[in-house]
Tab-separated table of C-alpha atoms in Angstrom:
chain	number	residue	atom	x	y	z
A	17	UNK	CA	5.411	0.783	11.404
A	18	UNK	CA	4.722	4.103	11.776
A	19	UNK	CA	8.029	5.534	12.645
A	20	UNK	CA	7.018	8.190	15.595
A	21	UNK	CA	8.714	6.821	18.213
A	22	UNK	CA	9.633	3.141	19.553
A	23	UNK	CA	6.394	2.783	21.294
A	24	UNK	CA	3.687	1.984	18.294
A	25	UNK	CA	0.748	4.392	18.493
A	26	UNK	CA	-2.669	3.599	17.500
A	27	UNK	CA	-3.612	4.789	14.697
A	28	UNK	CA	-6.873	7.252	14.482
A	29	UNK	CA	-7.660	9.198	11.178
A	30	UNK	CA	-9.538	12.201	11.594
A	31	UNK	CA	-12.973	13.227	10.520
A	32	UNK	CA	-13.976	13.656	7.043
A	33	UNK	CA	-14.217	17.707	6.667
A	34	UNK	CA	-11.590	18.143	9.214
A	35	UNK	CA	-8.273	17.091	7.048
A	36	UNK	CA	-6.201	19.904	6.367
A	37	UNK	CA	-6.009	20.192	2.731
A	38	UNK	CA	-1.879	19.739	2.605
A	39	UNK	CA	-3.018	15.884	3.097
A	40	UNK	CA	-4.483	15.385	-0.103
A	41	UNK	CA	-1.269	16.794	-2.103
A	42	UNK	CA	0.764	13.501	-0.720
A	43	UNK	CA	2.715	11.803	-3.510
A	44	UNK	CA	0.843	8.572	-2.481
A	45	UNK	CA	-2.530	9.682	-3.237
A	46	UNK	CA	-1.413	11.080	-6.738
A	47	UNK	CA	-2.641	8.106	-8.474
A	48	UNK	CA	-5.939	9.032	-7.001
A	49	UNK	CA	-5.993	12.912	-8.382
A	50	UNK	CA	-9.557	11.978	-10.129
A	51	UNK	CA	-11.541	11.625	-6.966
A	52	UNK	CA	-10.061	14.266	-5.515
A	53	UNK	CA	-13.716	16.054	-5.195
A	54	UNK	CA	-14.589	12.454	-3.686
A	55	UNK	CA	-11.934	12.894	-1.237
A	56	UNK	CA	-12.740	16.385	-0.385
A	57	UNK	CA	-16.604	16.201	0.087
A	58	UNK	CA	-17.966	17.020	3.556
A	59	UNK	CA	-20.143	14.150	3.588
A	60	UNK	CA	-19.411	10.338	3.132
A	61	UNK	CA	-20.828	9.126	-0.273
A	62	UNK	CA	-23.653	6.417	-0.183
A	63	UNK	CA	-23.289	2.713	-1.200
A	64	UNK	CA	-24.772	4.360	-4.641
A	65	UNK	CA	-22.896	7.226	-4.820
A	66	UNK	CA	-19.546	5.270	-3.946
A	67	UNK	CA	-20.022	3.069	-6.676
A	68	UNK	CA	-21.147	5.262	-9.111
A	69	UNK	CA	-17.765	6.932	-8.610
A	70	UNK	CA	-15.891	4.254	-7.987
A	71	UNK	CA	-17.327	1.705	-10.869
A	72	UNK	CA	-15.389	-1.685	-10.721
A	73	UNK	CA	-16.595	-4.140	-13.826
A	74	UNK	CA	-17.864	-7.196	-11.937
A	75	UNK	CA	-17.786	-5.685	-8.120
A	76	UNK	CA	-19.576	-3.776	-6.246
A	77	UNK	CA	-19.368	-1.934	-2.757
A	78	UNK	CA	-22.271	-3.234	-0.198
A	79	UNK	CA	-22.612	-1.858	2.738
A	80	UNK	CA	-21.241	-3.925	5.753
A	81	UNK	CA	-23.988	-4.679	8.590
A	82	UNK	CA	-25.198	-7.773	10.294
A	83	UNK	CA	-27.608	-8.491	7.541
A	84	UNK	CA	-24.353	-8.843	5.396
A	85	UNK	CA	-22.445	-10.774	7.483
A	86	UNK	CA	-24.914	-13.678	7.799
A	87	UNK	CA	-24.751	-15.287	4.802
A	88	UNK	CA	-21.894	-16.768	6.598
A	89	UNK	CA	-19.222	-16.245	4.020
A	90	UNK	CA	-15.354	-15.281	4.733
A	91	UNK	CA	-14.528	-11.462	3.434
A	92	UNK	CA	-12.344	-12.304	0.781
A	93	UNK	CA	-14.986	-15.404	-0.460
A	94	UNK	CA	-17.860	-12.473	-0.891
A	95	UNK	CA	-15.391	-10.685	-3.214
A	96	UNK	CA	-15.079	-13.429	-5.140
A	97	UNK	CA	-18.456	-13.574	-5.579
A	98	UNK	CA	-18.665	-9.996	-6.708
A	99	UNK	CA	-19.601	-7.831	-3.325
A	100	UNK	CA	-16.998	-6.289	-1.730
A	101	UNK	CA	-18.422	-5.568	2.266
A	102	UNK	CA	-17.863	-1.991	3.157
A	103	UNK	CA	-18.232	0.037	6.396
A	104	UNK	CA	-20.189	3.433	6.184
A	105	UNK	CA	-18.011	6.618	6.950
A	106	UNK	CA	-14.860	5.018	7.538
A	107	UNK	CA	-11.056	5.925	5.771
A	108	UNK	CA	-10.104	2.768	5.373
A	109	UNK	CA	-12.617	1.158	3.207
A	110	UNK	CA	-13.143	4.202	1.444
A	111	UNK	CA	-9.269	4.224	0.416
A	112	UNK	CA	-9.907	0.319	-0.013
A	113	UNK	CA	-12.871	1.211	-2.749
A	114	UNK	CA	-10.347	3.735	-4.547
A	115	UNK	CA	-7.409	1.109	-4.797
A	116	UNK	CA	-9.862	-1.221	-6.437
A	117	UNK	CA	-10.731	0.870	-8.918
A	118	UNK	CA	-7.043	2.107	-9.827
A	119	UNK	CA	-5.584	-0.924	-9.792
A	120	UNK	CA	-8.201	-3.565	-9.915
A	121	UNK	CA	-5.874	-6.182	-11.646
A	122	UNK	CA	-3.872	-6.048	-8.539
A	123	UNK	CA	-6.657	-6.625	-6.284
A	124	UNK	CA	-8.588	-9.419	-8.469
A	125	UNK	CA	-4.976	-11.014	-8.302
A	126	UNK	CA	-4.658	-10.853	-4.400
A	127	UNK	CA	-8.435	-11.952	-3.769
A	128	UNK	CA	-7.903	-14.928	-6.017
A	129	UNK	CA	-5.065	-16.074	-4.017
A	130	UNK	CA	-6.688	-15.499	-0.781
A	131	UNK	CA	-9.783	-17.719	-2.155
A	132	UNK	CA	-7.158	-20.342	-3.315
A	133	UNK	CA	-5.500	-20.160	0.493
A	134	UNK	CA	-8.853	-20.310	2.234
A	135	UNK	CA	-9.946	-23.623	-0.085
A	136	UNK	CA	-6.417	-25.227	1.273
A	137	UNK	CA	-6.567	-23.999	4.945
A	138	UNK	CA	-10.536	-23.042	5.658
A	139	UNK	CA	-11.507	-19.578	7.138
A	140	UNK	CA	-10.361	-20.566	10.849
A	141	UNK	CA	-6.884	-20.690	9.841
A	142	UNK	CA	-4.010	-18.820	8.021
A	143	UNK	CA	-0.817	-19.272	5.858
A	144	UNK	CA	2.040	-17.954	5.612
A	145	UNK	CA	0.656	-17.087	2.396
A	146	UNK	CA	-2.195	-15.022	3.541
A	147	UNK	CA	-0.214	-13.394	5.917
A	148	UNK	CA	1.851	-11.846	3.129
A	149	UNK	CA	-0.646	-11.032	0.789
A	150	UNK	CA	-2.940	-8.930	3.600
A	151	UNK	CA	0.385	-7.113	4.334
A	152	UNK	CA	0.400	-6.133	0.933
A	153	UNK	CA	-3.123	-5.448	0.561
A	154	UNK	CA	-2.938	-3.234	3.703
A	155	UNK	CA	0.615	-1.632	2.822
A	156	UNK	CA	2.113	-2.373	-0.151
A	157	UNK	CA	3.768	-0.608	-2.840
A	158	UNK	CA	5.338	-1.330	-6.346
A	159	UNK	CA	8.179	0.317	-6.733
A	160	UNK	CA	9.757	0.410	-10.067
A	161	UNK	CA	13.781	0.899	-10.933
A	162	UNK	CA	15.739	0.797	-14.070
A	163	UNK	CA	18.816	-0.519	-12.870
A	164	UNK	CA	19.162	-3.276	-10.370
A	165	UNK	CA	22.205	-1.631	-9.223
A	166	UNK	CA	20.445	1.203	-7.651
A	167	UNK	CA	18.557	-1.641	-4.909
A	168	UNK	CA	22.355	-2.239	-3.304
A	169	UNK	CA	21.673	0.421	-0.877
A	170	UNK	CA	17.938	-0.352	-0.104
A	171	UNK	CA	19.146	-3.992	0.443
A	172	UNK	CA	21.232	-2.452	3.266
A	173	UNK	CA	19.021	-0.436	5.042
A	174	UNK	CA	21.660	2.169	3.642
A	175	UNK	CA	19.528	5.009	3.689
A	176	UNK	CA	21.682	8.024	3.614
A	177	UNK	CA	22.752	6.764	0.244
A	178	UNK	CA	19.089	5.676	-1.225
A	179	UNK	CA	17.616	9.141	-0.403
A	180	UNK	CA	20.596	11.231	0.056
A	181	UNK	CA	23.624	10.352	-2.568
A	182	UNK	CA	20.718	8.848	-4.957
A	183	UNK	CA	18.232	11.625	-5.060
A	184	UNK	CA	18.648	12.153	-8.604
A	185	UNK	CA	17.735	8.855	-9.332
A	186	UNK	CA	14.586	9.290	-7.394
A	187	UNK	CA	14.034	13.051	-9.339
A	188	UNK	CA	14.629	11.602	-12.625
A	189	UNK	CA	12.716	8.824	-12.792
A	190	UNK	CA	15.219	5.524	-12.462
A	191	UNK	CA	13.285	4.568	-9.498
A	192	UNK	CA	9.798	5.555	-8.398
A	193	UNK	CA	6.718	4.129	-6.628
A	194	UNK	CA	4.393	2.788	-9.670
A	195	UNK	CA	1.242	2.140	-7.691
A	196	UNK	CA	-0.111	2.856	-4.054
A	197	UNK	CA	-1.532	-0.288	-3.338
A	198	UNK	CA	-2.173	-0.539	0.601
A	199	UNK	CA	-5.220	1.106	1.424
A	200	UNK	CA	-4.079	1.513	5.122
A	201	UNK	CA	-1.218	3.217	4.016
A	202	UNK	CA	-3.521	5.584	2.136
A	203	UNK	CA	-5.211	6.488	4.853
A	204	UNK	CA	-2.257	7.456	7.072
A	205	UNK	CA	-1.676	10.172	4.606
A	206	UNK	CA	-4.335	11.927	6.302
A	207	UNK	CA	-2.393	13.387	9.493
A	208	UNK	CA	0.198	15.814	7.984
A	209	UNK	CA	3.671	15.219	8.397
A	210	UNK	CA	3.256	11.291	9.746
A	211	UNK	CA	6.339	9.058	8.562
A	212	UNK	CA	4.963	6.373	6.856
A	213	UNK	CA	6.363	3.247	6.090
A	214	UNK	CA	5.164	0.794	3.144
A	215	UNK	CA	6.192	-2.715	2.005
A	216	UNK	CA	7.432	-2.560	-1.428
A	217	UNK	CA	7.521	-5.321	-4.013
A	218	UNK	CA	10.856	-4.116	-6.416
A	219	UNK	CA	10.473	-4.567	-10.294
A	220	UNK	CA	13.076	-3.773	-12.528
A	221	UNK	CA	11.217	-2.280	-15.897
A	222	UNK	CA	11.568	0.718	-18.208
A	223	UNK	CA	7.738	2.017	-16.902
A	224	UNK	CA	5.247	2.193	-14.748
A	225	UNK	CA	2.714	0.287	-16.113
A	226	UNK	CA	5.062	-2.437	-17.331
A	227	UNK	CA	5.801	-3.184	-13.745
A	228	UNK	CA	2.163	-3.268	-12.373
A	229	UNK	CA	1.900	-5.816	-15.225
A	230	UNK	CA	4.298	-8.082	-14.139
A	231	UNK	CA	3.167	-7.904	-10.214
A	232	UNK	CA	-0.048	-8.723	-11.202
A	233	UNK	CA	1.335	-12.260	-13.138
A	234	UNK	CA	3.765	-12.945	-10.066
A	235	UNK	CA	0.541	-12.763	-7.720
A	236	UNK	CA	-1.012	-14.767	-9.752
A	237	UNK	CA	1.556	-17.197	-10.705
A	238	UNK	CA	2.446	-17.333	-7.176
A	239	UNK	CA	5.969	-16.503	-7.649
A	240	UNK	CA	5.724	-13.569	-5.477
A	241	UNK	CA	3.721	-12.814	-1.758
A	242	UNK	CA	4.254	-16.404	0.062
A	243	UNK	CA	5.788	-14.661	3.071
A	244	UNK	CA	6.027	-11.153	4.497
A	245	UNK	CA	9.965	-11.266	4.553
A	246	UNK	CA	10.166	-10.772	0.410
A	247	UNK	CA	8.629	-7.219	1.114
A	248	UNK	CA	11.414	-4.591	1.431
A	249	UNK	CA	10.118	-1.623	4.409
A	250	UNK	CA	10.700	1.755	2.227
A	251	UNK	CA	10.773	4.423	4.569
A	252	UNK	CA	8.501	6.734	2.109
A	253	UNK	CA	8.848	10.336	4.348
A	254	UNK	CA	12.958	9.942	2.926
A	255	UNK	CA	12.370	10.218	-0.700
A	256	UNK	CA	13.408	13.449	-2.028
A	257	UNK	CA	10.536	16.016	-1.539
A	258	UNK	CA	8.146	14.137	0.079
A	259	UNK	CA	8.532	14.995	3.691
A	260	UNK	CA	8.531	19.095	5.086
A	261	UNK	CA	12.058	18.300	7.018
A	262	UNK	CA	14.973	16.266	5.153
A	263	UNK	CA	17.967	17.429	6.467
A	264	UNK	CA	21.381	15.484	8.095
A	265	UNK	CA	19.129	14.973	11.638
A	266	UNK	CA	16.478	13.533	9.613
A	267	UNK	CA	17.561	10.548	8.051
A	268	UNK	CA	19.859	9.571	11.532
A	269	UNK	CA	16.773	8.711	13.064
A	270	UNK	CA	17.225	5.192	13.515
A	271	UNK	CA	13.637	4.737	15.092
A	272	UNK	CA	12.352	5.446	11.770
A	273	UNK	CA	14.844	4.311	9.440
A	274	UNK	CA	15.984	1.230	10.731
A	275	UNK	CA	18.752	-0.681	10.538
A	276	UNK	CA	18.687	-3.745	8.545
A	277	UNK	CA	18.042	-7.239	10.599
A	278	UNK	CA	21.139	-9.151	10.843
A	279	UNK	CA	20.804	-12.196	8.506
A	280	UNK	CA	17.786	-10.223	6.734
A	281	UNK	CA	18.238	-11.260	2.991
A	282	UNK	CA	15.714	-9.526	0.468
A	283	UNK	CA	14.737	-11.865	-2.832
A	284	UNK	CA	15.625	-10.300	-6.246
A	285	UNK	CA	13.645	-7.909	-8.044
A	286	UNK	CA	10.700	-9.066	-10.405
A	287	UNK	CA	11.849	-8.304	-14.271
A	288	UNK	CA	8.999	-6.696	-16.571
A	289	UNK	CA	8.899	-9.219	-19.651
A	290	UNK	CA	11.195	-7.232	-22.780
């Protein structure tokens, strides 16, 4: 959901070289400040370079052709088996290679669970399950808040009050986004001033790293991603300072933020263990 209008557009990323530099200084891509030069480069790294920059213990990137594709195995199965299948000179698996290496606990957890899905279901079909878990691969977010009571509003689709009346609570810390997990998101980043939305799963904790912790153990407890509907939408162009425009007009655009479902019920927030 990309929140320009009530008729989706396709989304098309633009060249490496040509992204106007304002792009890279997106909150989202924060986590990512230490391949910044990566990022920036004219040219697309090799297979070699990539994972010389990009070192996961145990993976590797390989590049994606027909050769690859052969041996016959499902995506997620040839991650499991240590090579992750990569497509030359293109945003989204690039962005896919950085989330693995920031948050590779996360990703080891979501591959295992596809594997687990794909030894219940095969490779022609998918679960409810799997369904949930790509949507989280492709967009997700932890989000992290210190006091349940600040999710009544989110819960509501009451955004005027998340972004507007609790902007201090976003400034000081109470609630933030702990990791940038979708690698699709990531790569909307790239057109300035898009309104992104990502699918957030809500832990209650005291830090960041605390609650990537405990998403990792509900992925792979299973407790957590066994259909879309547990991921809350956070319209992330409405937090405070992280969209060029924020005033009245801007958050009574219903196209972008929407209007809770009737009957939509979110599940409670994961707790970070004391």
């Amino acid at each position: 959901m990309s929140g320009q209008g009530s008729a989706p557009r396709r989304f098309v990323p633009p060249l490496r070289g040509e992204v106007e530099a304002e792009c890279f200084d997106h909150p989202l891509l924060a986590p990512f400040g230490c391949w910044r030069a990566l990022l920036e480069a004219p040219q697309w790294p090799d297979m070699a370079a990539l994972n010389a920059a990009v070192a996961v213990a145990g993976k590797w990137f390989v590049r994606q052709d027909e050769a690859l594709l052969a041996d016959g195995l499902h995506y997620e199965q040839r991650i499991a088996a240590g090579a992750i299948a990569t497509r030359e000179a293109n945003w989204h698996d690039f962005f896919n290679a950085l989330v693995w290496a920031r948050y590779p606990a996360i990703k080891r957890a979501l591959n295992a669970r596809q594997c687990a899905a794909i030894a219940e279901v095969g490779t022609r079909q998918r679960n409810r399950a799997q369904q949930a878990l790509t949507q989280f691969d492709e967009s997700g977010l932890v989000v992290r808040v210190r006091d349940r009571a600040l999710l009544a509003a989110w819960d509501a689709h009451d955004w005027r009050t998340l972004f507007v009346d609790q902007a201090a609570a976003w400034q000081r810390g109470e609630m933030a986004v702990a990791a940038s997990v979708g690698h699709a998101l990531l790569e909307q980043c790239l057109l300035p001033g898009r309104r992104i939305v990502g699918k957030a799963l809500v832990v209650v904790a005291s830090d960041d790293a605390a609650a990537i912790t405990q998403v990792v153990q509900a992925i792979s407890e299973g407790r957590v991603l066994q259909q879309a509907a547990e991921l809350r939408p956070l319209p992330l162009a409405g937090i405070v300072g992280w969209h060029r425009q924020q005033d009245s007009g801007f958050y009574a655009d219903a196209d972008y933020f929407r209007p809770r479902r009737a009957g939509r019920v979110y599940p409670p927030p994961l707790r970070a263990q004391a």
